[in-house]
Tab-separated table of C-alpha atoms and ligand atoms in Angstrom:
chain	number	residue	atom	x	y	z
I	1	MET	CA	-98.846	-71.807	-164.890
I	2	LEU	CA	-95.701	-73.297	-166.298
I	3	SER	CA	-94.542	-75.558	-163.504
I	4	ARG	CA	-93.574	-79.067	-164.332
I	5	SER	CA	-93.652	-79.086	-168.114
I	6	LEU	CA	-90.162	-77.654	-168.329
I	7	LEU	CA	-88.628	-80.440	-166.360
I	8	LEU	CA	-90.557	-83.242	-167.948
I	9	ALA	CA	-89.069	-83.808	-171.364
I	10	LEU	CA	-87.119	-86.801	-172.249
I	11	THR	CA	-83.848	-88.504	-171.612
I	12	ALA	CA	-83.079	-91.650	-169.762
I	13	SER	CA	-80.063	-93.765	-169.200
I	14	ALA	CA	-78.971	-96.736	-167.239
I	15	ALA	CA	-76.736	-96.108	-164.274
I	16	THR	CA	-73.647	-98.012	-163.362
I	17	ALA	CA	-71.704	-98.045	-160.132
I	18	ASN	CA	-70.611	-100.396	-157.424
I	19	VAL	CA	-72.169	-100.590	-154.028
I	20	ILE	CA	-70.007	-99.797	-151.064
I	21	PRO	CA	-71.245	-97.553	-148.265
I	22	ARG	CA	-69.630	-94.181	-148.764
I	23	GLN	CA	-68.841	-93.708	-145.126
I	24	ASP	CA	-69.512	-95.518	-141.881
I	25	ALA	CA	-72.260	-94.130	-139.763
I	26	THR	CA	-70.829	-91.553	-137.421
I	27	THR	CA	-72.358	-89.596	-134.633
I	28	CYS	CA	-73.318	-86.111	-135.609
I	29	THR	CA	-72.961	-84.167	-132.418
I	30	SER	CA	-72.171	-80.706	-133.751
I	31	PRO	CA	-73.884	-80.256	-137.106
I	32	VAL	CA	-72.777	-77.453	-139.380
I	33	VAL	CA	-75.398	-74.798	-139.958
I	34	ARG	CA	-76.449	-73.870	-143.466
I	35	LYS	CA	-77.438	-70.213	-143.489
I	36	GLU	CA	-79.821	-68.181	-145.586
I	37	TRP	CA	-77.973	-66.065	-148.193
I	38	ARG	CA	-78.899	-62.831	-146.396
I	39	GLU	CA	-77.395	-64.127	-143.154
I	40	LEU	CA	-73.929	-64.438	-144.677
I	41	SER	CA	-71.407	-61.666	-144.223
I	42	THR	CA	-70.134	-59.956	-147.363
I	43	ALA	CA	-66.892	-61.916	-147.040
I	44	GLU	CA	-68.786	-65.200	-146.759
I	45	LYS	CA	-70.863	-64.341	-149.814
I	46	THR	CA	-67.732	-63.509	-151.775
I	47	ASP	CA	-66.139	-66.818	-150.795
I	48	TYR	CA	-69.133	-68.799	-151.960
I	49	LEU	CA	-69.389	-66.901	-155.245
I	50	LYS	CA	-65.673	-67.377	-155.907
I	51	ALA	CA	-65.968	-71.102	-155.316
I	52	ALA	CA	-69.007	-71.308	-157.602
I	53	VAL	CA	-67.003	-69.550	-160.324
I	54	CYS	CA	-64.030	-71.824	-159.650
I	55	VAL	CA	-65.941	-75.065	-160.165
I	56	ARG	CA	-67.146	-73.691	-163.518
I	57	ASN	CA	-63.545	-73.152	-164.596
I	58	LEU	CA	-61.975	-76.441	-163.499
I	59	PRO	CA	-61.673	-79.184	-166.112
I	60	LYS	CA	-64.006	-82.158	-165.977
I	61	GLN	CA	-62.980	-85.380	-164.250
I	62	LYS	CA	-65.747	-87.637	-165.550
I	63	TYR	CA	-67.504	-88.514	-168.793
I	64	ALA	CA	-64.302	-88.677	-170.828
I	65	GLU	CA	-66.292	-89.879	-173.839
I	66	VAL	CA	-68.812	-87.009	-173.769
I	67	ASP	CA	-67.378	-84.059	-175.637
I	68	ALA	CA	-70.077	-81.641	-174.447
I	69	VAL	CA	-68.867	-82.113	-170.877
I	70	LYS	CA	-66.012	-79.638	-170.437
I	71	THR	CA	-65.828	-78.427	-166.838
I	72	ARG	CA	-66.093	-79.843	-163.350
I	73	MET	CA	-69.500	-78.208	-163.082
I	74	ASP	CA	-70.490	-79.993	-166.282
I	75	ASP	CA	-69.778	-83.296	-164.492
I	76	LEU	CA	-72.579	-82.358	-162.113
I	77	THR	CA	-74.889	-80.851	-164.721
I	78	TYR	CA	-74.570	-83.717	-167.185
I	79	THR	CA	-75.442	-86.216	-164.462
I	80	HIS	CA	-78.562	-84.265	-163.551
I	81	LEU	CA	-79.564	-83.879	-167.194
I	82	THR	CA	-79.067	-87.500	-168.119
I	83	LEU	CA	-80.855	-88.815	-165.032
I	84	ASN	CA	-83.704	-86.325	-165.452
I	85	GLN	CA	-86.494	-88.885	-165.610
I	86	GLN	CA	-85.094	-90.987	-162.797
I	87	ILE	CA	-84.806	-88.165	-160.254
I	88	HIS	CA	-87.789	-85.881	-160.909
I	89	PHE	CA	-91.423	-86.603	-160.179
I	90	VAL	CA	-90.385	-89.879	-158.625
I	91	ALA	CA	-89.992	-90.805	-154.962
I	92	ASN	CA	-86.248	-90.127	-154.773
I	93	PHE	CA	-86.501	-86.480	-155.803
I	94	LEU	CA	-85.789	-85.243	-152.272
I	95	PRO	CA	-83.055	-87.682	-151.148
I	96	TRP	CA	-81.327	-87.594	-154.538
I	97	HIS	CA	-81.075	-83.808	-154.506
I	98	ARG	CA	-80.019	-83.889	-150.835
I	99	TRP	CA	-77.129	-86.141	-151.862
I	100	TYR	CA	-76.335	-83.994	-154.901
I	101	VAL	CA	-76.232	-80.659	-153.052
I	102	GLN	CA	-73.932	-82.194	-150.442
I	103	LEU	CA	-71.658	-83.585	-153.159
I	104	HIS	CA	-71.409	-80.143	-154.756
I	105	GLU	CA	-70.652	-78.553	-151.378
I	106	ASP	CA	-67.887	-81.105	-150.789
I	107	MET	CA	-66.531	-80.337	-154.262
I	108	LEU	CA	-66.352	-76.607	-153.511
I	109	ARG	CA	-64.441	-77.364	-150.339
I	110	ASP	CA	-62.138	-80.074	-151.679
I	111	GLU	CA	-61.384	-78.632	-155.106
I	112	CYS	CA	-61.977	-74.885	-154.794
I	113	GLY	CA	-60.712	-74.109	-151.314
I	114	TYR	CA	-64.097	-73.078	-150.017
I	115	THR	CA	-64.267	-73.058	-146.233
I	116	GLY	CA	-67.912	-72.150	-145.691
I	117	ARG	CA	-71.102	-74.162	-145.971
I	118	GLN	CA	-73.830	-74.460	-148.547
I	119	PRO	CA	-76.162	-71.468	-148.144
I	120	TYR	CA	-79.857	-71.611	-148.929
I	121	TRP	CA	-82.222	-69.113	-150.528
I	122	ASP	CA	-85.543	-68.691	-148.746
I	123	TRP	CA	-87.611	-67.371	-151.645
I	124	SER	CA	-90.720	-67.239	-149.469
I	125	ILE	CA	-89.268	-63.977	-148.147
I	126	GLU	CA	-89.453	-62.465	-151.639
I	127	SER	CA	-92.902	-63.968	-152.185
I	128	ASP	CA	-94.384	-62.676	-148.933
I	129	THR	CA	-93.063	-59.166	-149.502
I	130	ASN	CA	-93.581	-59.197	-153.280
I	131	THR	CA	-89.954	-58.250	-153.884
I	132	MET	CA	-88.678	-60.994	-156.162
I	133	PRO	CA	-87.546	-58.674	-158.977
I	134	VAL	CA	-85.608	-56.487	-156.532
I	135	SER	CA	-84.234	-59.248	-154.305
I	136	PRO	CA	-80.675	-58.807	-153.004
I	137	ILE	CA	-79.994	-62.256	-154.462
I	138	TRP	CA	-79.639	-60.508	-157.863
I	139	ASP	CA	-77.067	-58.001	-156.653
I	140	ALA	CA	-74.072	-57.690	-158.966
I	141	GLU	CA	-71.596	-57.438	-156.069
I	142	THR	CA	-73.064	-59.452	-153.216
I	143	GLY	CA	-75.328	-61.722	-155.242
I	144	PHE	CA	-75.622	-63.714	-158.428
I	145	GLY	CA	-76.265	-60.947	-160.954
I	146	GLY	CA	-79.645	-60.111	-162.428
I	147	ASN	CA	-81.952	-60.877	-165.292
I	148	GLY	CA	-80.635	-61.661	-168.758
I	149	VAL	CA	-80.592	-58.745	-171.155
I	150	LEU	CA	-80.974	-58.618	-174.911
I	151	THR	CA	-77.540	-58.346	-176.469
I	152	GLY	CA	-78.475	-57.620	-180.054
I	153	ASN	CA	-76.409	-60.638	-181.030
I	154	GLN	CA	-78.371	-62.918	-183.360
I	155	THR	CA	-76.165	-65.965	-182.836
I	156	ARG	CA	-78.268	-68.785	-181.391
I	157	GLY	CA	-77.717	-68.944	-177.643
I	158	PHE	CA	-76.251	-65.454	-177.380
I	159	SER	CA	-79.253	-63.172	-177.784
I	160	ARG	CA	-80.128	-62.905	-174.093
I	161	CYS	CA	-77.349	-63.116	-171.515
I	162	VAL	CA	-76.731	-62.348	-167.861
I	163	MET	CA	-74.378	-59.365	-168.171
I	164	ASP	CA	-73.710	-58.427	-164.548
I	165	GLY	CA	-72.421	-60.145	-161.431
I	166	PRO	CA	-69.789	-62.856	-160.981
I	167	PHE	CA	-71.209	-65.112	-163.711
I	168	ALA	CA	-71.393	-62.492	-166.470
I	169	ASN	CA	-69.722	-63.776	-169.641
I	170	THR	CA	-69.948	-67.383	-168.469
I	171	THR	CA	-70.646	-69.760	-171.323
I	172	TYR	CA	-71.892	-73.330	-171.223
I	173	THR	CA	-72.029	-76.078	-173.795
I	174	LEU	CA	-74.705	-78.172	-172.075
I	175	GLY	CA	-78.358	-77.161	-172.649
I	176	PRO	CA	-80.852	-75.806	-173.437
I	177	GLY	CA	-81.227	-78.233	-176.319
I	178	TRP	CA	-83.350	-78.037	-179.418
I	179	PRO	CA	-85.836	-78.930	-180.548
I	180	ASN	CA	-86.207	-80.444	-177.056
I	181	ILE	CA	-84.818	-78.247	-174.258
I	182	ASN	CA	-83.577	-81.357	-172.447
I	183	ASP	CA	-81.594	-82.794	-175.340
I	184	VAL	CA	-77.851	-83.083	-174.879
I	185	VAL	CA	-76.241	-80.475	-177.095
I	186	ASN	CA	-72.653	-79.461	-177.662
I	187	GLU	CA	-72.856	-75.836	-178.662
I	188	GLU	CA	-71.863	-72.786	-176.672
I	189	HIS	CA	-74.428	-70.430	-175.239
I	190	CYS	CA	-74.137	-67.612	-172.772
I	191	PHE	CA	-75.432	-67.963	-169.228
I	192	ALA	CA	-79.036	-66.763	-169.441
I	193	ARG	CA	-82.014	-65.820	-167.334
I	194	GLU	CA	-85.404	-64.755	-168.594
I	195	TRP	CA	-87.478	-63.708	-165.645
I	196	ASN	CA	-91.071	-64.814	-165.367
I	197	GLY	CA	-90.340	-67.526	-167.894
I	198	GLY	CA	-90.600	-65.091	-170.778
I	199	LEU	CA	-94.335	-65.409	-170.248
I	200	GLY	CA	-95.340	-62.358	-172.176
I	201	ARG	CA	-94.626	-58.908	-173.512
I	202	ASP	CA	-96.338	-55.640	-172.944
I	203	PRO	CA	-98.006	-54.948	-176.317
I	204	ALA	CA	-97.436	-51.199	-175.963
I	205	THR	CA	-93.747	-51.193	-175.077
I	206	GLY	CA	-92.570	-54.622	-176.214
I	207	GLU	CA	-90.966	-55.061	-172.795
I	208	GLN	CA	-90.990	-58.421	-171.073
I	209	ILE	CA	-93.706	-58.741	-168.430
I	210	ILE	CA	-92.032	-59.519	-165.136
I	211	ASP	CA	-94.892	-58.670	-162.785
I	212	ASP	CA	-94.800	-60.462	-159.413
I	213	MET	CA	-92.891	-63.503	-160.728
I	214	GLN	CA	-95.709	-65.922	-159.786
I	215	ALA	CA	-95.115	-65.145	-156.128
I	216	ALA	CA	-98.207	-67.042	-154.972
I	217	ALA	CA	-96.527	-70.337	-155.870
I	218	TYR	CA	-93.767	-70.118	-153.258
I	219	SER	CA	-95.236	-68.136	-150.374
I	220	THR	CA	-95.177	-69.032	-146.709
I	221	THR	CA	-98.838	-69.993	-147.113
I	222	VAL	CA	-97.880	-72.579	-149.730
I	223	MET	CA	-95.035	-73.855	-147.578
I	224	ARG	CA	-97.434	-74.236	-144.646
I	225	THR	CA	-99.851	-76.277	-146.765
I	226	ILE	CA	-96.963	-78.548	-147.749
I	227	HIS	CA	-95.824	-78.804	-144.142
I	228	ASN	CA	-99.282	-79.935	-143.066
I	229	PHE	CA	-99.395	-83.081	-145.194
I	230	ASN	CA	-98.932	-86.126	-143.025
I	231	ASN	CA	-97.333	-88.456	-145.524
I	232	TYR	CA	-94.139	-88.244	-147.544
I	233	TYR	CA	-95.704	-88.952	-150.908
I	234	ARG	CA	-98.152	-86.033	-150.818
I	235	MET	CA	-95.676	-83.660	-149.204
I	236	SER	CA	-92.964	-84.428	-151.756
I	237	GLU	CA	-95.338	-84.231	-154.703
I	238	MET	CA	-96.536	-80.725	-153.870
I	239	LEU	CA	-93.130	-79.446	-152.779
I	240	GLU	CA	-91.613	-80.536	-156.078
I	241	GLY	CA	-94.545	-79.657	-158.308
I	242	LEU	CA	-95.348	-76.203	-157.008
I	243	PRO	CA	-92.701	-74.043	-155.288
I	244	HIS	CA	-89.723	-76.048	-156.534
I	245	ALA	CA	-90.852	-76.128	-160.164
I	246	GLN	CA	-92.109	-72.557	-160.221
I	247	VAL	CA	-88.855	-71.088	-158.957
I	248	HIS	CA	-87.107	-72.916	-161.806
I	249	SER	CA	-89.681	-71.557	-164.247
I	250	ILE	CA	-89.654	-67.920	-163.162
I	251	ILE	CA	-85.875	-67.624	-163.443
I	252	HIS	CA	-85.899	-69.566	-166.700
I	253	GLY	CA	-82.984	-69.353	-169.149
I	254	ASP	CA	-80.435	-71.835	-167.798
I	255	MET	CA	-82.627	-72.511	-164.749
I	256	GLY	CA	-85.484	-73.909	-166.864
I	257	PRO	CA	-84.352	-77.184	-168.455
I	258	ALA	CA	-82.743	-80.266	-166.895
I	259	THR	CA	-79.356	-78.543	-167.278
I	260	SER	CA	-80.484	-76.173	-164.492
I	261	PRO	CA	-77.368	-76.810	-162.345
I	262	ASN	CA	-75.759	-74.387	-164.835
I	263	GLU	CA	-77.599	-71.689	-162.855
I	264	PRO	CA	-75.541	-71.080	-159.712
I	265	LEU	CA	-78.732	-70.415	-157.740
I	266	PHE	CA	-79.734	-74.043	-158.331
I	267	MET	CA	-77.831	-75.210	-155.254
I	268	LEU	CA	-79.293	-72.504	-152.993
I	269	HIS	CA	-82.749	-73.238	-154.332
I	270	HIS	CA	-82.378	-76.952	-153.702
I	271	ALA	CA	-80.942	-76.343	-150.253
I	272	ASN	CA	-84.164	-74.495	-149.467
I	273	VAL	CA	-86.279	-77.334	-150.846
I	274	ASP	CA	-84.201	-79.680	-148.701
I	275	ARG	CA	-84.823	-77.432	-145.701
I	276	ALA	CA	-88.583	-77.739	-146.237
I	277	TRP	CA	-88.231	-81.534	-146.173
I	278	ALA	CA	-85.991	-81.475	-143.091
I	279	ARG	CA	-88.441	-79.157	-141.358
I	280	TRP	CA	-91.305	-81.500	-142.212
I	281	GLN	CA	-89.300	-84.431	-140.885
I	282	GLY	CA	-88.602	-82.601	-137.649
I	283	ARG	CA	-86.224	-85.444	-136.767
I	284	ASN	CA	-89.338	-87.342	-135.744
I	285	GLU	CA	-88.596	-91.113	-135.868
I	286	THR	CA	-91.745	-91.818	-137.846
I	287	ARG	CA	-91.017	-89.214	-140.441
I	288	LEU	CA	-87.330	-90.042	-140.714
I	289	ALA	CA	-88.525	-93.435	-141.913
I	290	ASP	CA	-91.421	-92.163	-144.024
I	291	TYR	CA	-90.510	-92.724	-147.656
I	292	SER	CA	-93.084	-93.712	-150.231
I	293	GLY	CA	-94.135	-93.213	-153.829
I	294	PHE	CA	-92.944	-94.674	-157.113
I	295	ASN	CA	-89.697	-95.048	-159.003
I	296	ASP	CA	-91.337	-94.643	-162.389
I	297	ARG	CA	-93.424	-91.680	-163.281
I	298	VAL	CA	-95.591	-92.938	-166.087
I	299	THR	CA	-97.368	-96.068	-164.933
I	300	LEU	CA	-96.708	-95.580	-161.198
I	301	SER	CA	-96.100	-99.296	-160.938
I	302	ILE	CA	-92.683	-99.548	-159.260
I	303	ARG	CA	-93.079	-98.875	-155.570
I	304	ALA	CA	-90.208	-97.063	-153.921
I	305	SER	CA	-88.344	-98.499	-150.956
I	306	ILE	CA	-86.162	-96.769	-148.408
I	307	ASP	CA	-83.491	-99.342	-149.292
I	308	ASP	CA	-83.396	-98.292	-152.923
I	309	GLU	CA	-80.090	-97.243	-154.397
I	310	MET	CA	-80.060	-93.971	-156.254
I	311	PRO	CA	-78.488	-93.535	-159.702
I	312	VAL	CA	-75.248	-91.558	-160.087
I	313	LEU	CA	-73.801	-92.470	-163.506
I	314	GLU	CA	-70.098	-91.581	-163.300
I	315	LEU	CA	-70.456	-88.810	-160.750
I	316	ALA	CA	-69.654	-90.981	-157.734
I	317	ASP	CA	-67.985	-94.324	-157.128
I	318	THR	CA	-70.854	-95.640	-155.051
I	319	LYS	CA	-74.583	-95.384	-155.343
I	320	PRO	CA	-76.152	-93.710	-152.338
I	321	VAL	CA	-78.960	-95.571	-150.587
I	322	VAL	CA	-82.086	-93.574	-149.777
I	323	ARG	CA	-82.026	-94.684	-146.125
I	324	ASP	CA	-78.677	-92.961	-145.573
I	325	TYR	CA	-80.052	-89.638	-146.785
I	326	MET	CA	-83.205	-89.471	-144.699
I	327	ASP	CA	-81.656	-87.664	-141.748
I	328	THR	CA	-79.481	-84.564	-142.229
I	329	MET	CA	-77.782	-85.406	-138.949
I	330	ALA	CA	-76.856	-89.050	-139.391
I	331	GLY	CA	-74.819	-91.330	-141.612
I	332	PRO	CA	-72.869	-89.375	-144.231
I	333	LEU	CA	-74.648	-86.098	-143.384
I	334	CYS	CA	-74.190	-83.723	-140.495
I	335	TYR	CA	-75.889	-80.391	-141.010
I	336	THR	CA	-78.906	-78.385	-140.081
I	337	TYR	CA	-80.462	-75.111	-141.230
I	338	SER	CA	-80.354	-71.777	-139.471
I	339	LYS	CA	-84.122	-71.444	-139.465
I	340	MET	CA	-86.334	-74.490	-139.132
I	341	THR	CA	-89.615	-72.870	-138.175
I	342	LEU	CA	-92.321	-71.695	-140.529
U	1	NAG	C1	-72.242	-63.048	-181.013
U	1	NAG	O1	-71.708	-63.889	-180.008
U	1	NAG	C2	-70.808	-64.864	-180.479
U	1	NAG	C3	-70.406	-65.750	-179.319
U	1	NAG	O2	-69.814	-64.980	-178.318
U	1	NAG	C4	-69.611	-64.192	-181.113
U	1	NAG	O3	-68.736	-65.153	-181.607
U	1	NAG	C5	-70.073	-63.268	-182.203
U	1	NAG	O4	-68.980	-62.547	-182.703
U	1	NAG	C6	-71.121	-62.305	-181.713
U	1	NAG	N1	-71.659	-61.558	-182.819
U	1	NAG	C7	-71.811	-60.237	-182.751
U	1	NAG	C8	-72.410	-59.600	-183.974
U	1	NAG	O5	-71.493	-59.593	-181.770
U	2	NAG	C1	-68.120	-59.260	-169.974
U	2	NAG	O1	-67.726	-59.013	-171.304
U	2	NAG	C2	-67.897	-57.677	-171.717
U	2	NAG	C3	-67.627	-57.604	-173.184
U	2	NAG	O2	-66.498	-58.348	-173.532
U	2	NAG	C4	-66.966	-56.811	-170.890
U	2	NAG	O3	-67.135	-55.464	-171.241
U	2	NAG	C5	-67.304	-56.991	-169.412
U	2	NAG	O4	-66.407	-56.297	-168.615
U	2	NAG	C6	-67.281	-58.432	-169.015
U	2	NAG	N1	-67.806	-58.575	-167.664
U	2	NAG	C7	-67.229	-59.361	-166.729
U	2	NAG	C8	-67.863	-59.369	-165.381
U	2	NAG	O5	-66.246	-60.034	-166.970
U	3	NAG	C1	-94.159	-88.018	-135.259
U	3	NAG	O1	-94.871	-88.028	-136.475
U	3	NAG	C2	-95.998	-88.872	-136.464
U	3	NAG	C3	-96.552	-88.962	-137.863
U	3	NAG	O2	-96.725	-87.702	-138.434
U	3	NAG	C4	-96.985	-88.355	-135.435
U	3	NAG	O3	-98.125	-89.193	-135.385
U	3	NAG	C5	-96.313	-88.307	-134.079
U	3	NAG	O4	-97.176	-87.704	-133.141
U	3	NAG	C6	-95.014	-87.524	-134.137
U	3	NAG	N1	-94.305	-87.661	-132.877
U	3	NAG	C7	-93.820	-86.622	-132.224
U	3	NAG	C8	-93.088	-86.917	-130.954
U	3	NAG	O5	-93.947	-85.482	-132.646
U	4	CU	CU1	-83.239	-81.626	-160.236
């Protein structure tokens, strides 16, 4: 299996920001409902896709000194890339990405006129029915376009591109780097996917082997195993290491390296990971306070605390505190998911 190796390689950077609570605690009496992609109407899907295109076309507002950062989406992607080691395979993986997905949703609303909510993608549906390669998520009209195709262009970064759907012909300057896929680069490439992680080719035909796209890694059975852990550390570790990492790996292309926010499905994927955490929490007092693990991933020597601040670089004016992101219906958050049962 591929899993975590893709996300592991190296970059690190110190974060800077001041500490002021982003918002006073408010009462969340009528949470907004994040829906599964298939539950959206065609008009709602179109609105989301338009907003996701929009944020890729707006100019950046941050990282003035970083030439590779060009667009508003790059502001998000560069933050994720540069913080890679501080937000993956450490305790804050779940609250950091909860904060990040909400920030992106707010950006779509505030800067791209989006009026809907962040949808999620329940890939266990595709796993359980063995339909990943034919999922409606890949639809060119009502989805995100399909697999990358060979273009015949030998220019580095342009040999395999997504050629259908709303993100066809999108180019990015950030990632994948070389020789290390997580290096910061400043060179255009087309938006790419390479299903099943480019794991192999049929020797007879030379065609890529897509097969079942490692469906066993993100099935309802796997999600149930994760749900049955009774402490945060174990639950988070398996949720990140298995279904989360494998869905990155099987889409591959832009979804593989730490520049994965380039892939518009990133946000729907992470909303679903967030849903698994929220479901596990069940708004149970004990679990809403259950946060454990380590803030370093090599020596496992820095114990995490629910009062830890999370790094943001330039992306936000204030550093979010883990405690404020434990409950999707308290503090700065006020949402729930359309389906919370397994
Ligand atoms: C390959 O793609 C690059 C980038 O879009 C383009 O500049 C170049 O002309 C293409 N080459 C061919 C042979 O199509
Ligand atoms: C992408 O570019 C190709 C070649 O320039 C063009 O034929 C195609 O219509 C474009 N697709 C979209 C969705 O813009
Ligand atoms: C809340 O979760 C804890 C720890 O998992 C469990 O012991 C307790 O029974 C749960 N309480 C309720 C009301 O479900
Ligand atoms: Cu991430």
